[in-house]
mmCIF file of C-alpha atoms and ligand atoms in Angstrom:
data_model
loop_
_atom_site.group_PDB
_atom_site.id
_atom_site.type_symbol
_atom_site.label_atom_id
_atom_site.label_comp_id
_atom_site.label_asym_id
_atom_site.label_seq_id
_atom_site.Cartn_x
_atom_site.Cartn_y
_atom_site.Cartn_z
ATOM 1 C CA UNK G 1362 -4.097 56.568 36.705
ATOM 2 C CA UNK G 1363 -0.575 56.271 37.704
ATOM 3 C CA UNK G 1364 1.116 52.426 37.463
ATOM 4 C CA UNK G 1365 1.005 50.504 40.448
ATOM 5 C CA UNK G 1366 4.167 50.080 42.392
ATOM 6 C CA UNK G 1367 4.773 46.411 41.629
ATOM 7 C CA UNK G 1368 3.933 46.759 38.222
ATOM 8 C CA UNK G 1369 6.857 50.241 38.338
ATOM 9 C CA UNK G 1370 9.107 47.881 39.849
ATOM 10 C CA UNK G 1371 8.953 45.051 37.535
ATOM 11 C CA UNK G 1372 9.510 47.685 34.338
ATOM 12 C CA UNK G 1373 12.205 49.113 35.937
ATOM 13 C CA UNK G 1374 13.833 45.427 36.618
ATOM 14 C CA UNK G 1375 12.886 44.609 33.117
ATOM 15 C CA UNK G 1376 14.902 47.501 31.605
ATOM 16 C CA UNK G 1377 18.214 47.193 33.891
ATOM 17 C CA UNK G 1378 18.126 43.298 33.332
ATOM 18 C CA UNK G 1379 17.564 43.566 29.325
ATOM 19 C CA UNK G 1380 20.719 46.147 29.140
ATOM 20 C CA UNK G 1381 22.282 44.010 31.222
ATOM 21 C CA UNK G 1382 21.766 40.808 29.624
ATOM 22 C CA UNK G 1383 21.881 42.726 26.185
ATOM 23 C CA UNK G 1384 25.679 44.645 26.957
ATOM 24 C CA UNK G 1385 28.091 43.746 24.314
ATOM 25 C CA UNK G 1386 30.233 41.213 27.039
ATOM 26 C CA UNK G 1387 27.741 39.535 27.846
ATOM 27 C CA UNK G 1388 26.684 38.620 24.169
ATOM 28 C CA UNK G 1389 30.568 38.211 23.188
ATOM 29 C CA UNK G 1390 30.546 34.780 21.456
ATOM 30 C CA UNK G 1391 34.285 34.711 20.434
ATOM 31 C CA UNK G 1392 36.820 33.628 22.770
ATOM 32 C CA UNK G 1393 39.158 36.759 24.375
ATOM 33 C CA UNK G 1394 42.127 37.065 26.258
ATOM 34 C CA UNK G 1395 39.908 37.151 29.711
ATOM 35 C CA UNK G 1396 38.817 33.902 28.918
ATOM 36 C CA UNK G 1397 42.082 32.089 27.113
ATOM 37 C CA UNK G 1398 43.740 31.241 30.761
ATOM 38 C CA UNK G 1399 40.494 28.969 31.849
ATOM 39 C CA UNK G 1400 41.813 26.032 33.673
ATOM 40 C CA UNK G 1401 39.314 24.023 32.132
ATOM 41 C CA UNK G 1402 39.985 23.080 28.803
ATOM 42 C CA UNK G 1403 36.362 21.100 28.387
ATOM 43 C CA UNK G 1404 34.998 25.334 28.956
ATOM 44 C CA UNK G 1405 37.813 26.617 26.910
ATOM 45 C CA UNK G 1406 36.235 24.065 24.135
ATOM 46 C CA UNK G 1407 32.183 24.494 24.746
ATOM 47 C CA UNK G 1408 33.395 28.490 24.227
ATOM 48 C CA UNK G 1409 35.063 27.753 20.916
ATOM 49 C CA UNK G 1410 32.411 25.301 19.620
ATOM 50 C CA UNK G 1411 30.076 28.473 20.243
ATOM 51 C CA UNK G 1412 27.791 25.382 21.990
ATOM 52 C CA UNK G 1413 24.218 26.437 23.517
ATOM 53 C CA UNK G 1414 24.503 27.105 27.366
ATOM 54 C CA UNK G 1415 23.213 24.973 29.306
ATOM 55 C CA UNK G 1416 23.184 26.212 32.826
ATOM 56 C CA UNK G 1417 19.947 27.810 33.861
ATOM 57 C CA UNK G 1418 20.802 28.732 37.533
ATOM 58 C CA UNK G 1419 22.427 31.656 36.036
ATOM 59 C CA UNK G 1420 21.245 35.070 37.133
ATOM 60 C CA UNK G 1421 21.643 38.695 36.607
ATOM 61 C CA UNK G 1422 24.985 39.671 36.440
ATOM 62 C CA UNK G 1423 25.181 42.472 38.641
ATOM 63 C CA UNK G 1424 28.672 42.316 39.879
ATOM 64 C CA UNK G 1425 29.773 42.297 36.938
ATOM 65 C CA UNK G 1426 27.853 44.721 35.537
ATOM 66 C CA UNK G 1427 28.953 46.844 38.569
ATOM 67 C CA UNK G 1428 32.988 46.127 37.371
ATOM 68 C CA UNK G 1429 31.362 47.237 33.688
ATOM 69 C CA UNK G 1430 30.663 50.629 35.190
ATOM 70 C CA UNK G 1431 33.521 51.258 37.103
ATOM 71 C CA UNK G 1432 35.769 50.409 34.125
ATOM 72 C CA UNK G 1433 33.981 52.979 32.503
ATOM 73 C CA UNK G 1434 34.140 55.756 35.099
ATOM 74 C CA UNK G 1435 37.793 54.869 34.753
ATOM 75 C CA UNK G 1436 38.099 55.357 31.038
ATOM 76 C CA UNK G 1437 36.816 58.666 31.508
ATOM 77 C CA UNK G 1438 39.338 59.548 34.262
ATOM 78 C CA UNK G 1439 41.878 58.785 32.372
ATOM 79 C CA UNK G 1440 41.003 59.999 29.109
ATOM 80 C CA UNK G 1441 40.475 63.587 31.062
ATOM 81 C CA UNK G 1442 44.180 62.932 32.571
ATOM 82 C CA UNK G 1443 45.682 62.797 29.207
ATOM 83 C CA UNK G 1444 44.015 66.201 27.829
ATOM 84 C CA UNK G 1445 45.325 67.551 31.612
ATOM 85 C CA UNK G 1446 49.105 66.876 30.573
ATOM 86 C CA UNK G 1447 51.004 69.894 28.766
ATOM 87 C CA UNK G 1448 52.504 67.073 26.900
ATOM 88 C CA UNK G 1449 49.768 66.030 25.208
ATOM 89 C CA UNK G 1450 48.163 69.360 24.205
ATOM 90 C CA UNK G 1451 51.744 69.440 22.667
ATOM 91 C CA UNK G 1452 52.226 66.684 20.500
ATOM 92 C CA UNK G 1453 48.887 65.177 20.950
ATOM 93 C CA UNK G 1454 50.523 61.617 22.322
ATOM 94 C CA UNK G 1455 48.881 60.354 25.355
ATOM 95 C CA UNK G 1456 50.687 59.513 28.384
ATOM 96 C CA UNK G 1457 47.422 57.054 29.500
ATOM 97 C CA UNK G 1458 46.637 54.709 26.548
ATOM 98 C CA UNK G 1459 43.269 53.876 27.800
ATOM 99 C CA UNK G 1460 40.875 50.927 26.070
ATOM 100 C CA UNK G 1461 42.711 50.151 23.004
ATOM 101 C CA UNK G 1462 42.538 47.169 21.303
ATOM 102 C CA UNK G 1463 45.226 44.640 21.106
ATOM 103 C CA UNK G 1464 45.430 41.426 18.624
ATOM 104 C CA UNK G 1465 46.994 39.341 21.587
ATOM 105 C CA UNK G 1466 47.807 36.501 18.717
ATOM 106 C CA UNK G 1467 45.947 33.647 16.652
ATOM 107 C CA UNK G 1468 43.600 30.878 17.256
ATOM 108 C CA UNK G 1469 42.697 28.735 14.604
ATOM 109 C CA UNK G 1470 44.135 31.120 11.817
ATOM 110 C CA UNK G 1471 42.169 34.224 13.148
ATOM 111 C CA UNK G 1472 42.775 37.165 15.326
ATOM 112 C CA UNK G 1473 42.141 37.366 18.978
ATOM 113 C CA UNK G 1474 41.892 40.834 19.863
ATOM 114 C CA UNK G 1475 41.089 42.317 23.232
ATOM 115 C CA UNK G 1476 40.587 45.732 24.692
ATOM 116 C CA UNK G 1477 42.965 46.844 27.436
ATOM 117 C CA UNK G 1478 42.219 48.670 30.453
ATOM 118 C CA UNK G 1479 45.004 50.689 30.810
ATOM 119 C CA UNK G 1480 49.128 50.797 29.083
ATOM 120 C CA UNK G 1481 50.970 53.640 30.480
ATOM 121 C CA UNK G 1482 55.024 54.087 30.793
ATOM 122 C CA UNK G 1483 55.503 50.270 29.474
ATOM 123 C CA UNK G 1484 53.406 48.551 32.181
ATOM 124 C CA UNK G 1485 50.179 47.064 30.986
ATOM 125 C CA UNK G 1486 47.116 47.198 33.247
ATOM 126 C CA UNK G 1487 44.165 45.055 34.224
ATOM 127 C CA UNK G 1488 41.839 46.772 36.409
ATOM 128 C CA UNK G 1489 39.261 43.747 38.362
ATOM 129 C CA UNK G 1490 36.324 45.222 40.394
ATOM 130 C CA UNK G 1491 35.950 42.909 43.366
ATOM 131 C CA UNK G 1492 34.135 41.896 45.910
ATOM 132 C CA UNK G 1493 35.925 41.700 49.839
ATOM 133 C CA UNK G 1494 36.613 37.896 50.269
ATOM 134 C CA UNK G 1495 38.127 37.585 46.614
ATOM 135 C CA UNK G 1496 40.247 40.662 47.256
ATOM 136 C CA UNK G 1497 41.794 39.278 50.278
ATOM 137 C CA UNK G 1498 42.535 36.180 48.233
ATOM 138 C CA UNK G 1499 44.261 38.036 45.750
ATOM 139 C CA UNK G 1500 46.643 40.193 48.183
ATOM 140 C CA UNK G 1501 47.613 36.614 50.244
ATOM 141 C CA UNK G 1502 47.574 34.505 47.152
ATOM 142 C CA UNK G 1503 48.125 36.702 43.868
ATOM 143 C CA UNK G 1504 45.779 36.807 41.144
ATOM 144 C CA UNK G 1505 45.477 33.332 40.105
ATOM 145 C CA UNK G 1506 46.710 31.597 36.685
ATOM 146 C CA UNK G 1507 43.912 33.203 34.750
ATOM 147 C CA UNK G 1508 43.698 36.897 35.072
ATOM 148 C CA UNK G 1509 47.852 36.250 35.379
ATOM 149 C CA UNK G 1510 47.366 34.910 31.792
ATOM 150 C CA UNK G 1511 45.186 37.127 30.502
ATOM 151 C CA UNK G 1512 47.148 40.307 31.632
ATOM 152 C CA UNK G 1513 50.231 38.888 29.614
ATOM 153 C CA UNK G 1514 48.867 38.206 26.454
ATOM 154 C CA UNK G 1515 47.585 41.435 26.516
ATOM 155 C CA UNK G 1516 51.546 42.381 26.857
ATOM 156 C CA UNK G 1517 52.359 40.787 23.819
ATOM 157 C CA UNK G 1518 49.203 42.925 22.129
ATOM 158 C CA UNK G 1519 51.019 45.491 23.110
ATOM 159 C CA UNK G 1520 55.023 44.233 22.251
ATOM 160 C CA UNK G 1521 53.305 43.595 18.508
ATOM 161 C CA UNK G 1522 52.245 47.090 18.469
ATOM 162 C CA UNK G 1523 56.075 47.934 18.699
ATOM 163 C CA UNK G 1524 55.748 49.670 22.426
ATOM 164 C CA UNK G 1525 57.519 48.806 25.022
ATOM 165 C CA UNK G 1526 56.569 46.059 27.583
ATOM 166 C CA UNK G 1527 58.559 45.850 31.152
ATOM 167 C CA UNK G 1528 55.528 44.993 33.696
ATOM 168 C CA UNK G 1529 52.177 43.684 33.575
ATOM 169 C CA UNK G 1530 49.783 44.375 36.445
ATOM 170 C CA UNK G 1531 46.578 44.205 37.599
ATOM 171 C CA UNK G 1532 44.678 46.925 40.335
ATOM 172 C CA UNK G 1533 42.233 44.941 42.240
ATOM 173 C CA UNK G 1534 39.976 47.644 42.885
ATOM 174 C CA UNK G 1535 37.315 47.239 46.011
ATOM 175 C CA UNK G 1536 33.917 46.852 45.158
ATOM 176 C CA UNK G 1537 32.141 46.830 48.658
ATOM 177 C CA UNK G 1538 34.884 48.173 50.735
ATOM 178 C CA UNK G 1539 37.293 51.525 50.914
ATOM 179 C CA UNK G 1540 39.802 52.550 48.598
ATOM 180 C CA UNK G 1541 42.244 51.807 50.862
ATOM 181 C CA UNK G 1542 42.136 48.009 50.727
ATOM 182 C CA UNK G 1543 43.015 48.316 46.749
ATOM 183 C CA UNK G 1544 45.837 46.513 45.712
ATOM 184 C CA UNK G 1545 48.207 46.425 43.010
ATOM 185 C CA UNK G 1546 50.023 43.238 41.715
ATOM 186 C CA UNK G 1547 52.269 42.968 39.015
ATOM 187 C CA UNK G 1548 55.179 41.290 37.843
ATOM 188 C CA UNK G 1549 57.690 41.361 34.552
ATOM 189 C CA UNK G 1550 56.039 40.581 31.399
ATOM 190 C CA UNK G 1551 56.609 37.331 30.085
ATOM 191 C CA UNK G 1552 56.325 36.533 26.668
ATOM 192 C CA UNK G 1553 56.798 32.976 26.866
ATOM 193 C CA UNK G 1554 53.589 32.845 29.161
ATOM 194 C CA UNK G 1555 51.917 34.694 26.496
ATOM 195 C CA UNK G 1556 52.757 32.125 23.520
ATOM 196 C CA UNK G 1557 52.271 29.336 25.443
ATOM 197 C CA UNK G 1558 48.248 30.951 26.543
ATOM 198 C CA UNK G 1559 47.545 30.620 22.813
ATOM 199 C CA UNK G 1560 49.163 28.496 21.422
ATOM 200 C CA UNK G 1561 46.966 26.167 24.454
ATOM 201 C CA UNK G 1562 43.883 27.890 23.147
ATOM 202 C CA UNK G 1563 44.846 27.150 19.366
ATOM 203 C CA UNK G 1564 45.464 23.468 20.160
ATOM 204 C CA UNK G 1565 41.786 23.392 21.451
ATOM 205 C CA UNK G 1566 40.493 25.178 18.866
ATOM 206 C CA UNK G 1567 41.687 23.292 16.109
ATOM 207 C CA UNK G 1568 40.256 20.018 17.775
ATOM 208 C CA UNK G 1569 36.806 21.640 18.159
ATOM 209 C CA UNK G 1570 37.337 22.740 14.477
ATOM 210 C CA UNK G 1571 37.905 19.651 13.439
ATOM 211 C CA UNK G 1572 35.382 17.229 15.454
ATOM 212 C CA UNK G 1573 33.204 19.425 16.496
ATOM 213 C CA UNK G 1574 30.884 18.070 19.672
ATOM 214 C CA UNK G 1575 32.708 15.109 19.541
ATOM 215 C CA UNK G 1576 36.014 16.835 20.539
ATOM 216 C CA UNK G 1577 34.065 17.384 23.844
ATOM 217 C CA UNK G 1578 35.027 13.804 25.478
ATOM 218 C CA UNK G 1579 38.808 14.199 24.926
ATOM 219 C CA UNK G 1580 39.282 17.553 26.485
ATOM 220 C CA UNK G 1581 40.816 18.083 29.825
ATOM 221 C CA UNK G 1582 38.355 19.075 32.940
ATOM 222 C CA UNK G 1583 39.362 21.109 35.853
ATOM 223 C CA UNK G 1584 37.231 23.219 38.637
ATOM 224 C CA UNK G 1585 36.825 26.409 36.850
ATOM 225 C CA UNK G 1586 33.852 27.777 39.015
ATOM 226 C CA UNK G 1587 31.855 25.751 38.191
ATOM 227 C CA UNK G 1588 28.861 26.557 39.450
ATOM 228 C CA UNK G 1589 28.448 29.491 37.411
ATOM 229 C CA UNK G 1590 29.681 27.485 34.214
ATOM 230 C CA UNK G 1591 27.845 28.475 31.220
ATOM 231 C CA UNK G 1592 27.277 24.739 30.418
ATOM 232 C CA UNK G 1593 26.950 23.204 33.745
ATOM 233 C CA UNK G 1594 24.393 20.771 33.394
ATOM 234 C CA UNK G 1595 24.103 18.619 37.062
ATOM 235 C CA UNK G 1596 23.847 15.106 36.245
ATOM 236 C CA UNK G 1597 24.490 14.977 32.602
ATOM 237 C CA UNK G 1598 26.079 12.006 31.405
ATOM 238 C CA UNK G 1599 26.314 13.324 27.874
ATOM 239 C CA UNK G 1600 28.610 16.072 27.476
ATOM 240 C CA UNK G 1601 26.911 17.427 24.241
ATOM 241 C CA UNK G 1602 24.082 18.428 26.196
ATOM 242 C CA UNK G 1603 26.105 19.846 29.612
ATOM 243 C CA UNK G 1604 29.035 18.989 31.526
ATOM 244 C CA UNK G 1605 28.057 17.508 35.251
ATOM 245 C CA UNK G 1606 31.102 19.627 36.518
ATOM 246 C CA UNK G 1607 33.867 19.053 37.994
ATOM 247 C CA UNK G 1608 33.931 16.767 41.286
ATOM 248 C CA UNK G 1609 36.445 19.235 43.004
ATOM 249 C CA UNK G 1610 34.224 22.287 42.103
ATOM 250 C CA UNK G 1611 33.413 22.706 45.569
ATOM 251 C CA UNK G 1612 34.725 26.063 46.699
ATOM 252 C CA UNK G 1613 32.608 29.061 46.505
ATOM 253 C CA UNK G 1614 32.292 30.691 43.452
ATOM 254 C CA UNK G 1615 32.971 34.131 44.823
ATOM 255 C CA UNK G 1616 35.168 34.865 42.220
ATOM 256 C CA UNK G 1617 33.450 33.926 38.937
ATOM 257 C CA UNK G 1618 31.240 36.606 39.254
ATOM 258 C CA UNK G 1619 34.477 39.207 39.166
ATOM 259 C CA UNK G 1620 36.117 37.510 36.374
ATOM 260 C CA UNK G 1621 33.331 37.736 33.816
ATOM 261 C CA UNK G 1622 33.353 40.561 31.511
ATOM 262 C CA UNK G 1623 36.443 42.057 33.138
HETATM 263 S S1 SF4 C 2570 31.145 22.751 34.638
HETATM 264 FE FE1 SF4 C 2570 33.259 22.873 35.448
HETATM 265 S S2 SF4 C 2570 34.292 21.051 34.647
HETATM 266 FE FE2 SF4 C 2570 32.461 21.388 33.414
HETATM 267 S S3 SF4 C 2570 33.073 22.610 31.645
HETATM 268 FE FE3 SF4 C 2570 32.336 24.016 33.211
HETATM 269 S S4 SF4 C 2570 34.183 24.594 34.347
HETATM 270 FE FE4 SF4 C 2570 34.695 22.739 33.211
#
């Protein structure tokens, strides 16, 4: 006797939602560059303390895992492009260096590494996989202090590595709409920006390191889409078990789901 439908339907949900809840993002417990330009410093120091999330409103995350799949279509394009080239069949150096790792500097006396999307001809690139309204916030308004952030430190991965670093950029691929509404920011790498994302980060870190929870209270808050906040927690007064957000956290959270585990 063949499985009823409902019962077909809830395997196959099981199995997509345990790979997606299982992918190695999404069980990342260290801090990386995506994350180190978080306007909120109290999130920045929950991530650091490795605290228990507290924010059960959380569901599937299936734009992200969409941006996951792309990225990976991607690597594949571009790994094919480089074994296209004369050049490389040559002398075997790539043209596209695609999803190499970076140490993008130190927190707390270790290594923060991160995997880059793309580095090709000195520019360092981000791609983000997202959804209409977000995109047409990013081509009127640029791509925010965060992914700006994150695609710089991954710059000075890359300057550390000894190779060239003019431009940083980011491809804000369409997720729902045509290829023709992608757009591509960038702007001169900036070291400076860089340093000053980690050192930030270290500051934090070395305060969580050294009073653990109780570190919590003295860190800065600020509306880092909230609602999807791994330790929102509506109505806590105690910030060990949840922070009650942010009282400005009011706009749609549109673009939280893009950011995470791009
Ligand atoms: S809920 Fe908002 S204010 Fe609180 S830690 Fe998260 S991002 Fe920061």
């Amino acid at each position: 006797m063949s499985t009823p439908v409902e019962a077909l339907v809830a395997e196959l949900d099981g199995v997509i939602e345990s790979a997606i809840a299982n992918a190695p993002r999404s069980l990342q417990t260290r801090i990386g560059p995506s994350e180190m330009g978080i306007p909120c410093d109290l999130r920045l120091g929950y991530k650091l303390l490795g605290h228990p999330e507290t924010n059960a409103s959380r569901t599937v995350a299936w734009k992200p895992f969409i941006g996951t799949a792309v990225h990976d279509a991607l690597t594949i394009i571009f790994a094919l492009a480089n074994h296209a080239l004369p050049s490389f069949r040559e002398d075997g150096i790539p043209r596209y260096h695609v999803e190499e790792k970076v140490v993008v500097g130190q927190v707390n006396g270790d290594d923060i590494d991160g995997t880059t999307d793309l580095y090709v001809d000195g520019t360092v690139i981000d791609w983000k996989i997202v959804g209409g309204p977000s995109l047409r916030k990013y081509k009127a308004e640029g791509p925010g202090d965060q992914y700006q952030r994150q695609v710089h430190t991954y710059g000075a991965g890359w300057a550390q590595l000894g190779f060239p670093v003019k431009n940083v950029a980011i491809y804000f691929l369409p997720r729902d709409q045509e290829w023709k509404q992608r757009h591509f920011w960038h702007e001169p790498y900036d070291q400076a920006l860089a340093l000053e994302t980690v050192s930030k980060v270290d500051g934090i870190a070395k305060l969580t390191s050294a009073l653990g929870a109780a570190a919590l209270p003295l860190l800065r808050r600020a509306p880092a889409w909230c609602r999807s906040c791994p330790w929102l927690a509506p109505g806590s007064t105690d910030l060990a078990r949840g922070c009650p957000g942010h009282p400005d956290a009011t706009a749609p959270d549109s673009s939280l789901t893009d950011l995470i585990a791009q």
